[in-house]
Coordinates of C-alpha atoms in Angstrom, one line a residue:
X110 CA 87.4 115.2 138.2
X111 CA 87.3 115.7 134.5
X112 CA 83.8 117.2 134.7
X113 CA 85.0 119.6 137.5
X114 CA 87.9 120.7 135.4
X115 CA 85.7 121.3 132.3
X116 CA 83.2 123.2 134.5
X117 CA 85.9 125.5 135.8
X118 CA 87.2 126.1 132.3
X119 CA 83.7 126.9 130.9
X120 CA 83.1 129.3 133.8
X121 CA 86.4 131.1 133.1
X122 CA 85.6 131.4 129.5
X123 CA 82.2 132.7 130.1
X124 CA 83.5 135.4 132.4
X125 CA 86.3 136.5 130.0
X126 CA 84.6 136.2 126.6
X127 CA 82.9 139.5 126.7
X128 CA 86.2 141.2 127.4
X129 CA 87.9 139.7 124.4
X130 CA 85.4 139.6 121.6
X131 CA 87.0 141.7 118.9
X132 CA 86.4 142.3 115.2
X133 CA 88.8 140.5 113.0
X134 CA 90.2 141.4 109.7
X135 CA 89.6 139.0 106.8
X136 CA 91.8 135.9 107.1
X137 CA 95.2 136.4 105.5
X138 CA 95.3 140.2 106.0
X139 CA 97.3 142.2 108.6
X140 CA 96.9 143.7 111.0
X141 CA 94.6 141.1 112.5
X142 CA 92.5 143.6 114.3
X143 CA 92.3 147.4 114.8
X144 CA 91.4 146.9 118.5
X145 CA 93.7 146.9 121.5
X146 CA 94.3 143.3 122.2
X147 CA 96.9 141.4 124.3
X148 CA 97.2 137.6 124.3
X149 CA 98.9 135.5 127.0
X150 CA 101.6 133.3 125.5
X151 CA 103.2 130.5 127.6
X152 CA 106.8 130.0 126.4
X153 CA 110.1 128.5 127.5
X154 CA 113.3 130.3 128.3
X155 CA 115.4 129.9 125.2
X156 CA 119.1 129.2 125.0
X157 CA 121.5 132.2 124.8
X158 CA 121.9 134.7 127.5
X159 CA 121.2 137.6 125.1
X160 CA 117.7 136.5 124.2
X161 CA 114.7 138.0 125.7
X162 CA 111.1 137.6 124.5
X163 CA 110.1 141.1 125.5
X164 CA 113.0 142.9 123.7
X165 CA 113.5 140.6 120.8
X166 CA 113.5 142.4 117.4
X167 CA 110.9 140.0 116.0
X168 CA 108.5 140.6 118.9
X169 CA 108.2 144.3 118.1
X170 CA 108.1 143.6 114.3
X171 CA 105.3 141.0 114.9
X172 CA 103.3 143.4 117.0
X173 CA 103.6 146.2 114.4
X174 CA 102.4 143.8 111.7
X175 CA 99.5 142.1 113.5
X176 CA 98.4 144.8 115.9
X177 CA 98.4 142.3 118.7
X178 CA 100.4 142.6 121.9
X179 CA 101.9 139.7 123.9
X180 CA 102.1 139.1 127.6
X181 CA 104.9 136.6 127.8
X182 CA 104.6 133.9 130.5
X183 CA 108.1 132.5 130.5
X184 CA 109.2 129.3 132.2
X185 CA 112.6 127.6 132.7
X186 CA 113.1 124.7 130.4
X187 CA 113.7 122.1 133.1
X188 CA 110.3 122.9 134.7
X189 CA 108.4 123.8 131.5
X190 CA 106.3 120.7 131.3
X191 CA 105.6 120.7 135.0
X192 CA 104.5 124.3 134.9
X193 CA 102.4 123.6 131.8
X194 CA 100.6 120.7 133.4
X195 CA 99.7 122.9 136.3
X196 CA 98.6 125.9 134.2
X197 CA 96.4 123.8 132.0
X198 CA 94.8 121.8 134.8
X199 CA 94.2 124.9 137.0
X200 CA 92.6 126.8 134.1
X201 CA 95.2 129.6 134.0
X202 CA 94.2 132.2 131.4
X203 CA 96.4 131.1 128.5
X204 CA 95.8 131.9 124.9
X205 CA 98.7 130.1 123.3
X206 CA 101.4 127.6 124.3
X207 CA 104.7 127.4 122.3
X208 CA 107.2 124.8 123.1
X209 CA 109.7 124.3 120.3
X210 CA 109.6 120.6 120.7
X211 CA 113.1 120.2 121.9
X212 CA 114.4 118.3 124.9
X213 CA 112.7 119.1 128.2
X214 CA 110.1 121.3 126.6
X215 CA 108.8 118.6 124.2
X216 CA 105.0 118.0 124.3
X217 CA 104.8 114.4 123.0
X218 CA 102.0 113.0 120.9
X219 CA 100.8 111.0 124.0
X220 CA 100.7 114.2 126.0
X221 CA 98.6 115.8 123.3
X222 CA 96.1 112.9 123.3
X223 CA 96.0 113.1 127.1
X224 CA 95.4 116.9 127.1
X225 CA 92.7 116.4 124.5
X226 CA 90.9 113.7 126.4
X227 CA 90.8 116.0 129.4
X228 CA 89.5 118.8 127.2
X229 CA 92.4 121.0 128.3
X230 CA 93.3 122.0 124.7
X231 CA 91.3 122.8 121.6
X232 CA 91.3 121.2 118.2
X233 CA 92.6 123.7 115.6
X234 CA 91.7 122.2 112.2
X235 CA 88.5 124.3 111.8
X236 CA 90.3 127.5 112.7
X237 CA 93.2 126.6 110.4
X238 CA 90.8 125.9 107.5
X239 CA 88.5 129.0 108.2
X240 CA 90.8 131.6 109.8
X241 CA 94.1 131.1 108.1
X242 CA 95.2 131.4 104.5
X243 CA 98.9 130.8 104.5
X244 CA 99.1 128.2 107.2
X245 CA 96.4 126.1 105.5
X246 CA 98.1 126.5 102.1
X247 CA 101.5 125.4 103.5
X248 CA 100.1 122.3 105.4
X249 CA 98.2 121.2 102.3
X250 CA 101.2 121.7 100.1
X251 CA 103.2 118.9 101.8
X252 CA 102.1 115.3 101.3
X253 CA 101.3 113.6 104.5
X254 CA 101.6 116.7 106.8
X255 CA 98.0 117.0 107.7
X256 CA 97.7 113.3 108.2
X257 CA 100.8 113.3 110.4
X258 CA 99.3 115.8 112.9
X259 CA 95.8 114.4 112.9
X260 CA 95.1 112.3 116.0
X261 CA 92.9 109.2 116.0
X262 CA 89.8 111.2 117.1
X263 CA 90.1 113.0 113.8
X264 CA 91.3 116.3 115.2
X265 CA 94.5 118.3 115.0
X266 CA 95.8 119.8 118.2
X267 CA 99.5 120.4 117.4
X268 CA 100.3 123.7 115.7
X269 CA 102.1 123.1 112.4
X270 CA 105.9 123.1 112.3
X271 CA 107.9 122.2 109.3
X272 CA 111.7 122.4 109.0
X273 CA 113.3 120.2 106.3
X274 CA 116.9 119.3 106.2
X275 CA 117.4 117.7 102.8
X276 CA 120.6 115.7 103.4
X277 CA 119.3 114.6 106.9
X278 CA 116.4 112.8 105.2
X279 CA 118.9 110.3 103.8
X280 CA 120.2 109.0 107.0
X281 CA 121.8 105.6 106.0
X282 CA 124.8 106.7 104.0
X283 CA 128.0 104.7 103.5
X284 CA 131.2 106.8 103.1
X285 CA 134.1 105.2 101.3
X286 CA 137.6 106.6 101.1
X287 CA 138.2 107.5 97.4
X288 CA 142.0 107.5 97.9
X289 CA 141.8 103.9 99.1
X290 CA 139.8 103.0 95.9
X291 CA 142.3 104.8 93.7
X292 CA 145.3 103.1 95.4
X293 CA 143.7 99.7 95.0
X294 CA 142.6 100.3 91.4
X295 CA 138.9 99.9 92.2
X296 CA 135.7 101.5 91.1
X297 CA 132.8 102.4 93.5
X298 CA 131.1 99.1 94.4
X299 CA 127.5 98.6 93.2
X300 CA 126.7 95.1 94.6
X301 CA 127.2 93.2 97.8
X302 CA 129.9 91.1 96.3
X303 CA 131.8 94.1 94.9
X304 CA 131.6 95.7 98.3
X305 CA 133.1 92.7 99.9
X306 CA 135.8 92.5 97.3
X307 CA 136.6 96.2 98.0
X308 CA 136.9 95.6 101.8
X309 CA 139.3 92.6 101.1
X310 CA 141.5 94.9 99.0
X311 CA 141.5 97.5 101.8
X312 CA 142.5 94.8 104.2
X313 CA 145.3 93.2 102.1
X314 CA 146.8 96.2 100.3
X315 CA 148.5 99.4 101.3
X316 CA 145.2 101.3 100.6
X317 CA 146.2 104.5 102.4
X318 CA 149.6 104.6 100.7
X319 CA 151.8 105.0 103.8
X320 CA 153.9 102.0 103.2
X321 CA 152.2 99.9 105.8
X322 CA 149.7 97.3 104.4
X323 CA 148.5 96.3 107.8
X324 CA 147.2 99.5 109.4
X325 CA 144.0 99.8 107.4
X326 CA 140.5 99.1 108.9
X327 CA 138.3 98.0 106.0
X328 CA 135.0 99.0 107.7
X329 CA 134.1 100.6 111.0
X330 CA 130.8 101.6 112.6
X331 CA 129.3 103.0 115.8
X332 CA 126.2 102.4 117.9
X333 CA 125.0 105.9 118.9
X334 CA 123.4 106.8 115.7
X335 CA 121.0 104.9 113.4
X336 CA 123.0 105.8 110.3
X337 CA 126.3 104.8 111.9
X338 CA 125.4 101.2 112.6
X339 CA 127.1 98.6 110.7
X340 CA 123.9 96.9 109.5
X341 CA 121.7 99.8 108.3
X342 CA 123.2 100.5 104.9
X343 CA 124.2 96.9 104.1
X344 CA 121.0 95.3 105.2
X345 CA 119.1 97.4 102.7
X346 CA 120.5 95.2 99.9
X347 CA 118.4 92.4 101.4
X348 CA 115.4 94.1 103.0
X349 CA 114.6 97.6 104.1
X350 CA 116.3 98.4 107.4
X351 CA 115.8 101.8 109.0
X352 CA 118.4 101.0 111.8
X353 CA 115.8 102.0 114.4
X354 CA 112.6 100.0 115.1
X355 CA 113.1 98.0 111.9
X356 CA 109.4 98.1 111.0
X357 CA 107.7 98.9 107.7
X358 CA 104.2 99.0 106.1
X359 CA 103.7 96.4 103.4
X360 CA 101.7 96.9 100.3
X361 CA 98.6 95.7 102.0
X362 CA 98.9 98.2 104.8
X363 CA 100.1 95.7 107.4
X364 CA 102.9 96.5 109.9
X365 CA 105.8 94.1 109.2
X366 CA 108.6 93.2 111.6
X367 CA 111.6 93.4 109.3
X368 CA 113.9 91.8 112.0
X369 CA 111.9 88.6 111.7
X370 CA 112.0 88.1 108.0
X371 CA 114.0 85.5 106.0
X372 CA 115.6 88.4 104.1
X373 CA 116.9 89.8 107.3
X374 CA 118.4 86.5 108.2
X375 CA 120.1 86.5 104.8
X376 CA 121.5 90.0 105.4
X377 CA 122.9 88.8 108.8
X378 CA 124.6 85.9 107.0
X379 CA 126.3 88.4 104.7
X380 CA 127.4 90.6 107.6
X381 CA 128.7 87.6 109.6
X382 CA 130.7 86.6 106.6
X383 CA 132.3 90.0 106.4
X384 CA 133.2 89.8 110.1
X385 CA 134.7 86.4 109.8
X386 CA 137.0 87.7 107.1
X387 CA 138.2 90.5 109.5
X388 CA 136.6 93.1 107.3
X389 CA 134.6 94.8 110.2
X390 CA 136.3 96.5 113.1
X391 CA 135.3 94.5 116.3
X392 CA 134.5 97.5 118.5
X393 CA 131.9 98.7 115.9
X394 CA 129.2 97.2 118.1
X395 CA 130.3 98.9 121.3
X396 CA 131.9 102.3 120.5
X397 CA 130.3 105.7 119.8
X398 CA 131.0 108.0 116.9
X399 CA 133.5 110.1 118.9
X400 CA 135.6 107.0 119.6
X401 CA 135.3 105.9 116.0
X402 CA 136.4 109.3 114.7
X403 CA 139.4 109.3 117.1
X404 CA 140.6 106.1 115.5
X405 CA 140.5 107.7 112.1
X406 CA 142.4 110.8 113.4
X407 CA 145.4 109.3 115.0
X408 CA 147.7 109.5 112.0
X409 CA 148.0 111.9 109.0
X410 CA 146.8 109.1 106.7
X411 CA 143.3 107.9 107.0
X412 CA 143.0 104.3 108.2
X413 CA 139.3 103.7 107.8
X414 CA 138.1 102.5 104.4
X415 CA 134.3 102.5 104.8
X416 CA 132.2 104.2 107.4
X417 CA 128.4 104.3 107.7
X418 CA 127.2 107.8 108.8
X419 CA 124.6 110.4 108.1
X420 CA 127.4 112.9 107.0
X421 CA 131.1 113.0 106.4
X422 CA 132.2 114.1 109.9
X423 CA 134.4 111.0 110.2
X424 CA 137.8 112.1 111.5
X425 CA 140.3 114.9 111.0
X426 CA 144.0 115.7 110.4
X427 CA 144.2 118.2 113.3
X428 CA 146.2 121.3 112.6
X429 CA 146.3 120.6 108.8
X430 CA 142.5 120.0 108.6
X431 CA 141.6 123.5 107.1
X432 CA 143.9 123.1 104.2
X433 CA 143.8 119.3 103.7
X434 CA 140.5 118.2 105.2
X435 CA 140.1 114.5 105.7
X436 CA 136.4 114.5 104.7
X437 CA 137.5 115.4 101.1
X438 CA 138.8 111.8 100.7
X439 CA 135.3 110.3 101.3
X440 CA 132.4 109.8 99.0
X441 CA 128.9 108.6 99.8
X442 CA 128.2 105.6 97.6
X443 CA 124.7 104.7 96.4
X444 CA 122.8 101.8 98.0
X445 CA 124.1 98.4 97.0
X446 CA 122.1 96.2 94.7
X447 CA 121.2 92.9 96.3
X448 CA 121.0 89.5 94.7
X449 CA 117.2 90.0 94.2
X450 CA 117.7 93.4 92.7
X451 CA 116.7 95.4 95.8
X452 CA 118.3 98.8 96.0
X453 CA 116.7 101.0 98.7
X454 CA 117.6 103.5 101.4
X455 CA 116.0 105.0 104.4
X456 CA 114.2 108.4 104.0
X457 CA 113.1 110.4 107.0
X458 CA 109.9 111.7 105.5
X459 CA 108.3 112.7 108.7
X460 CA 111.1 114.2 110.8
X461 CA 110.5 117.5 109.1
X462 CA 106.9 117.7 110.4
X463 CA 107.8 118.2 114.0
X464 CA 105.5 115.3 114.9
X465 CA 107.5 113.9 117.8
X466 CA 106.6 117.0 119.8
X467 CA 104.1 119.8 119.3
X468 CA 105.4 123.3 118.3
X469 CA 102.4 124.7 120.2
X470 CA 98.9 124.2 121.4
X471 CA 95.8 126.3 121.8
X472 CA 94.6 125.9 125.5
X473 CA 90.9 125.5 126.3
X474 CA 91.1 128.8 128.1
X475 CA 92.0 130.7 124.9
X476 CA 89.6 133.6 124.8
X477 CA 89.6 133.9 120.9
X478 CA 91.1 131.0 119.1
X479 CA 90.2 132.5 115.7
X480 CA 92.3 135.6 116.5
X481 CA 95.3 133.6 117.8
X482 CA 95.2 131.4 114.6
X483 CA 95.0 134.5 112.3
X484 CA 97.9 136.0 114.4
X485 CA 100.0 132.9 113.8
X486 CA 99.2 132.9 110.1
X487 CA 101.7 135.7 109.6
X488 CA 104.5 133.1 110.3
X489 CA 103.5 131.2 107.2
X490 CA 103.6 134.2 104.8
X491 CA 106.7 134.7 102.6
X492 CA 107.5 137.7 104.7
X493 CA 107.0 135.9 108.0
X494 CA 109.1 132.9 106.9
X495 CA 111.9 135.3 105.9
X496 CA 111.8 137.2 109.1
X497 CA 111.7 134.0 111.2
X498 CA 114.6 132.4 109.4
X499 CA 116.8 135.3 108.2
X500 CA 115.6 138.5 109.8
X501 CA 115.4 142.0 108.3
X502 CA 116.8 142.6 104.8
X503 CA 119.9 144.8 104.8
X504 CA 120.4 144.1 108.5
X505 CA 120.8 140.3 109.0
X506 CA 120.6 139.2 105.3
X507 CA 120.7 140.6 101.8
X508 CA 120.3 139.5 98.2
X509 CA 122.9 137.0 97.1
X510 CA 125.9 138.2 95.0
X511 CA 125.5 137.9 91.3
X512 CA 127.0 134.6 90.2
X513 CA 127.1 133.2 93.8
X514 CA 126.0 129.6 94.1
X515 CA 123.3 128.2 96.4
X516 CA 123.3 124.8 98.0
X517 CA 122.1 123.1 94.9
X518 CA 124.6 124.8 92.6
X519 CA 122.1 127.3 91.1
X520 CA 122.1 131.0 91.6
X521 CA 121.9 131.8 95.3
X522 CA 118.9 133.8 96.5
X523 CA 120.2 135.4 99.7
X524 CA 123.2 135.7 101.9
X525 CA 123.4 136.0 105.6
X526 CA 124.9 138.9 107.5
X527 CA 126.4 138.1 110.9
X528 CA 125.7 140.7 113.6
X529 CA 128.6 141.9 115.8
X530 CA 128.5 141.0 119.5
X531 CA 127.9 144.7 120.5
X532 CA 124.8 145.0 118.3
X533 CA 121.7 145.5 120.4
X534 CA 120.0 142.6 118.7
X535 CA 122.9 140.2 118.7
X536 CA 121.4 136.7 119.4
X537 CA 118.1 138.5 120.1
X538 CA 116.7 139.0 116.7
X539 CA 114.4 136.0 115.9
X540 CA 112.1 133.7 117.8
X541 CA 114.1 130.8 116.3
X542 CA 112.4 127.4 116.2
X543 CA 110.2 127.8 119.3
X544 CA 107.2 129.0 117.3
X545 CA 105.4 127.3 114.4
X546 CA 107.4 127.7 111.2
X547 CA 107.7 126.6 107.6
X548 CA 111.2 126.0 106.2
X549 CA 111.5 123.8 103.2
X550 CA 114.6 122.1 101.7
X551 CA 114.0 124.3 98.6
X552 CA 114.2 127.4 100.8
X553 CA 117.5 126.3 102.3
X554 CA 118.9 125.7 98.8
X555 CA 118.9 129.4 98.3
X556 CA 121.6 130.1 100.9
X557 CA 124.7 131.6 99.4
X558 CA 127.7 129.4 99.9
X559 CA 130.8 131.1 101.1
X560 CA 133.0 128.4 99.7
X561 CA 133.0 125.8 96.9
X562 CA 131.5 122.3 97.5
X563 CA 135.0 120.9 98.1
X564 CA 136.4 123.8 100.1
X565 CA 138.7 122.2 102.8
X566 CA 137.5 124.6 105.5
X567 CA 134.0 123.1 105.2
X568 CA 132.3 126.4 104.0
X569 CA 130.6 124.5 101.2
X570 CA 129.6 121.5 103.3
X571 CA 125.8 122.0 102.7
X572 CA 126.4 121.9 98.9
X573 CA 128.6 118.8 99.3
X574 CA 126.0 116.9 101.4
X575 CA 123.2 118.0 99.1
X576 CA 125.1 116.7 96.0
X577 CA 125.8 113.3 97.6
X578 CA 122.2 112.9 98.8
X579 CA 120.6 114.1 95.6
X580 CA 122.7 112.0 93.3
X581 CA 123.2 108.8 95.3
X582 CA 120.3 108.4 97.7
X583 CA 117.1 110.3 96.6
X584 CA 116.6 108.0 93.5
X585 CA 116.5 104.9 95.8
X586 CA 114.4 106.2 98.7
X587 CA 111.8 103.8 100.1
X588 CA 108.3 104.9 99.1
X589 CA 106.6 107.0 101.7
X590 CA 103.6 104.7 102.0
X591 CA 106.0 101.9 103.2
X592 CA 107.3 103.9 106.1
X593 CA 105.6 103.6 109.5
X594 CA 104.3 107.1 110.1
X595 CA 104.2 109.0 113.4
X596 CA 101.3 107.7 115.4
X597 CA 99.3 109.1 118.3
X598 CA 98.9 106.4 121.0
X599 CA 96.5 106.6 123.9
X600 CA 98.1 107.0 127.3
X601 CA 97.5 103.3 128.1
X602 CA 98.8 102.0 124.8
X603 CA 101.8 104.4 125.0
X604 CA 102.9 102.9 128.3
X605 CA 102.6 99.3 127.1
X606 CA 104.3 99.9 123.7
X607 CA 107.2 101.8 125.3
X608 CA 107.9 98.7 127.4
X609 CA 107.5 96.2 124.5
X610 CA 109.5 98.4 122.1
X611 CA 112.4 98.7 124.5
X612 CA 112.5 95.0 125.2
X613 CA 112.2 94.0 121.5
X614 CA 114.7 96.6 120.2
X615 CA 117.2 95.9 122.9
X616 CA 117.1 92.2 122.2
X617 CA 117.2 92.7 118.4
X618 CA 120.2 95.0 118.7
X619 CA 122.1 92.6 120.9
X620 CA 121.2 89.7 118.6
X621 CA 122.4 91.5 115.5
X622 CA 125.8 92.0 117.1
X623 CA 126.0 88.4 118.3
X624 CA 125.0 87.0 114.9
X625 CA 127.6 89.1 113.1
X626 CA 130.5 88.4 115.4
X627 CA 129.7 84.7 115.6
X628 CA 128.4 84.4 119.2
X629 CA 125.1 83.2 117.6
X630 CA 124.9 81.1 114.4
X631 CA 122.8 82.7 111.7
X632 CA 121.5 79.2 110.7
X633 CA 121.2 77.1 113.8
X634 CA 120.2 79.9 116.3
X635 CA 117.7 81.7 114.1
X636 CA 114.7 79.7 115.3
X637 CA 115.6 80.3 118.9
X638 CA 115.9 84.1 118.1
X639 CA 112.4 84.1 116.6
X640 CA 111.0 82.1 119.5
X641 CA 112.5 84.5 122.0
X642 CA 110.8 87.4 120.2
X643 CA 107.5 85.6 120.4
X644 CA 108.0 85.0 124.1
X645 CA 108.5 88.8 124.5
X646 CA 105.0 89.2 123.0
X647 CA 106.2 90.7 119.8
X648 CA 102.7 89.9 118.5
X649 CA 101.1 92.3 121.0
X650 CA 103.7 94.9 120.1
X651 CA 102.8 94.8 116.4
X652 CA 99.1 94.6 117.2
X653 CA 99.2 97.9 119.1
X654 CA 101.0 99.6 116.2
X655 CA 98.7 98.1 113.7
X656 CA 95.5 99.1 115.5
X657 CA 96.8 102.6 116.0
X658 CA 97.9 102.8 112.4
X659 CA 94.5 101.6 111.2
X660 CA 92.8 104.3 113.2
X661 CA 95.1 107.0 111.8
X662 CA 94.6 109.2 108.8
X663 CA 97.4 107.3 107.0
X664 CA 95.6 103.9 107.0
X665 CA 95.1 102.2 103.6
X666 CA 91.3 102.4 103.1

């Protein structure tokens, strides 16, 4: 079957190549060609009733800059992958696929490997290296990016996509109510013992100052976010815990199951002690963030002393929120120092790379991959980045006001202009994040803030989160080489590891809760916990990950 598909594709390419052979400009120069060229782009319907690929402002701008026209083949999001599979397997004349990598349009790493094995898509690294200037420069400027999108066969199939949210990288934050600290006469805790002492004070004293010493909840968590889990922040004082798969790469390049280590047991012992002292809200192991926030929003005074979360969206005061915002009470404290001196936090190094889903692919039916790659290269120029993210100067953005501050507190670079609903390009200006792009944290820092960092209306929220992340988490980030990188699994391995990962993670999550609340004893039930993981074939789970890692561009040589 594979040979028949390949034969059909080769025949189609042979028939069409003579009609699409064009003379290209030098890489990095625009327009790409002086000839009349149209490419077929397979794309999803994007959200927003006003958006239209044909009439979008950026579509016309891009055509004027590159000299290349686009025939848009648009598909509904809920059938996008189904239609893509059919188009690729049938040899439909496509020159480019863009997917955006979100929800139902996501082209997973396993799908990419499958398409490549069937020779339905083309490797792009030679075209990127030889036919682009700016795309190649951007990819090579970010440590680990090229490796992250290189499959085990040594090729790159996914078009580059980079969108970095600085504060999002530091996921495992702990937010502590500063008014509680002040009312209890405490400083920010730095060790596990000081943290426990703080929670005891929150429990026993009238920490929120409302006259009732019994309405405070020392610490509360939720289960629907890695950063909101009770254990993620605190466990990192004992051993690195990402709150997700709880794996890491040791200094010898070996995949290590954090959840089976003695240090993890010691961390559970600490957490169980906190729970036994009524310092952890019992429903923290069952509720979601909405339920958690509702608890902290019932009264005018905050009731929650410490809350793990990626950001400070942890309850409100209702009608009074805009002038007396609850989030202003909370500060993100640095990682605690453990007894062995460990002080570390999770860093999402690879989320910015778009590795969990391809931004786009070059189908095997593409009539001129070199032309398409040079056409895409415009997106990685300064002008293309600006147009993709901000739009046209003087229309949707302008230079920042003199003295206005950016996210990092320095002079802002640009300010956004909001279009009115009756503007012909309202919500129909940019291609958004569907196409390949390059947005760094440094770029985002230039956004002019409309309010100060502590503005109660939240207008300075990005500056607030940047400050907390930069001061209290970046210095303690786990080294990138110790983080399990994104890996491309074969279709067979992907199916097996999905089952093993689900079984292992479900059991580990359930066991963590049981150890903490006392349904399991950290000392007497630990051996049974390890044995059960072994019975689940955790060794095979780690073996697949190790073998795939060893075959990747990340492997320690």
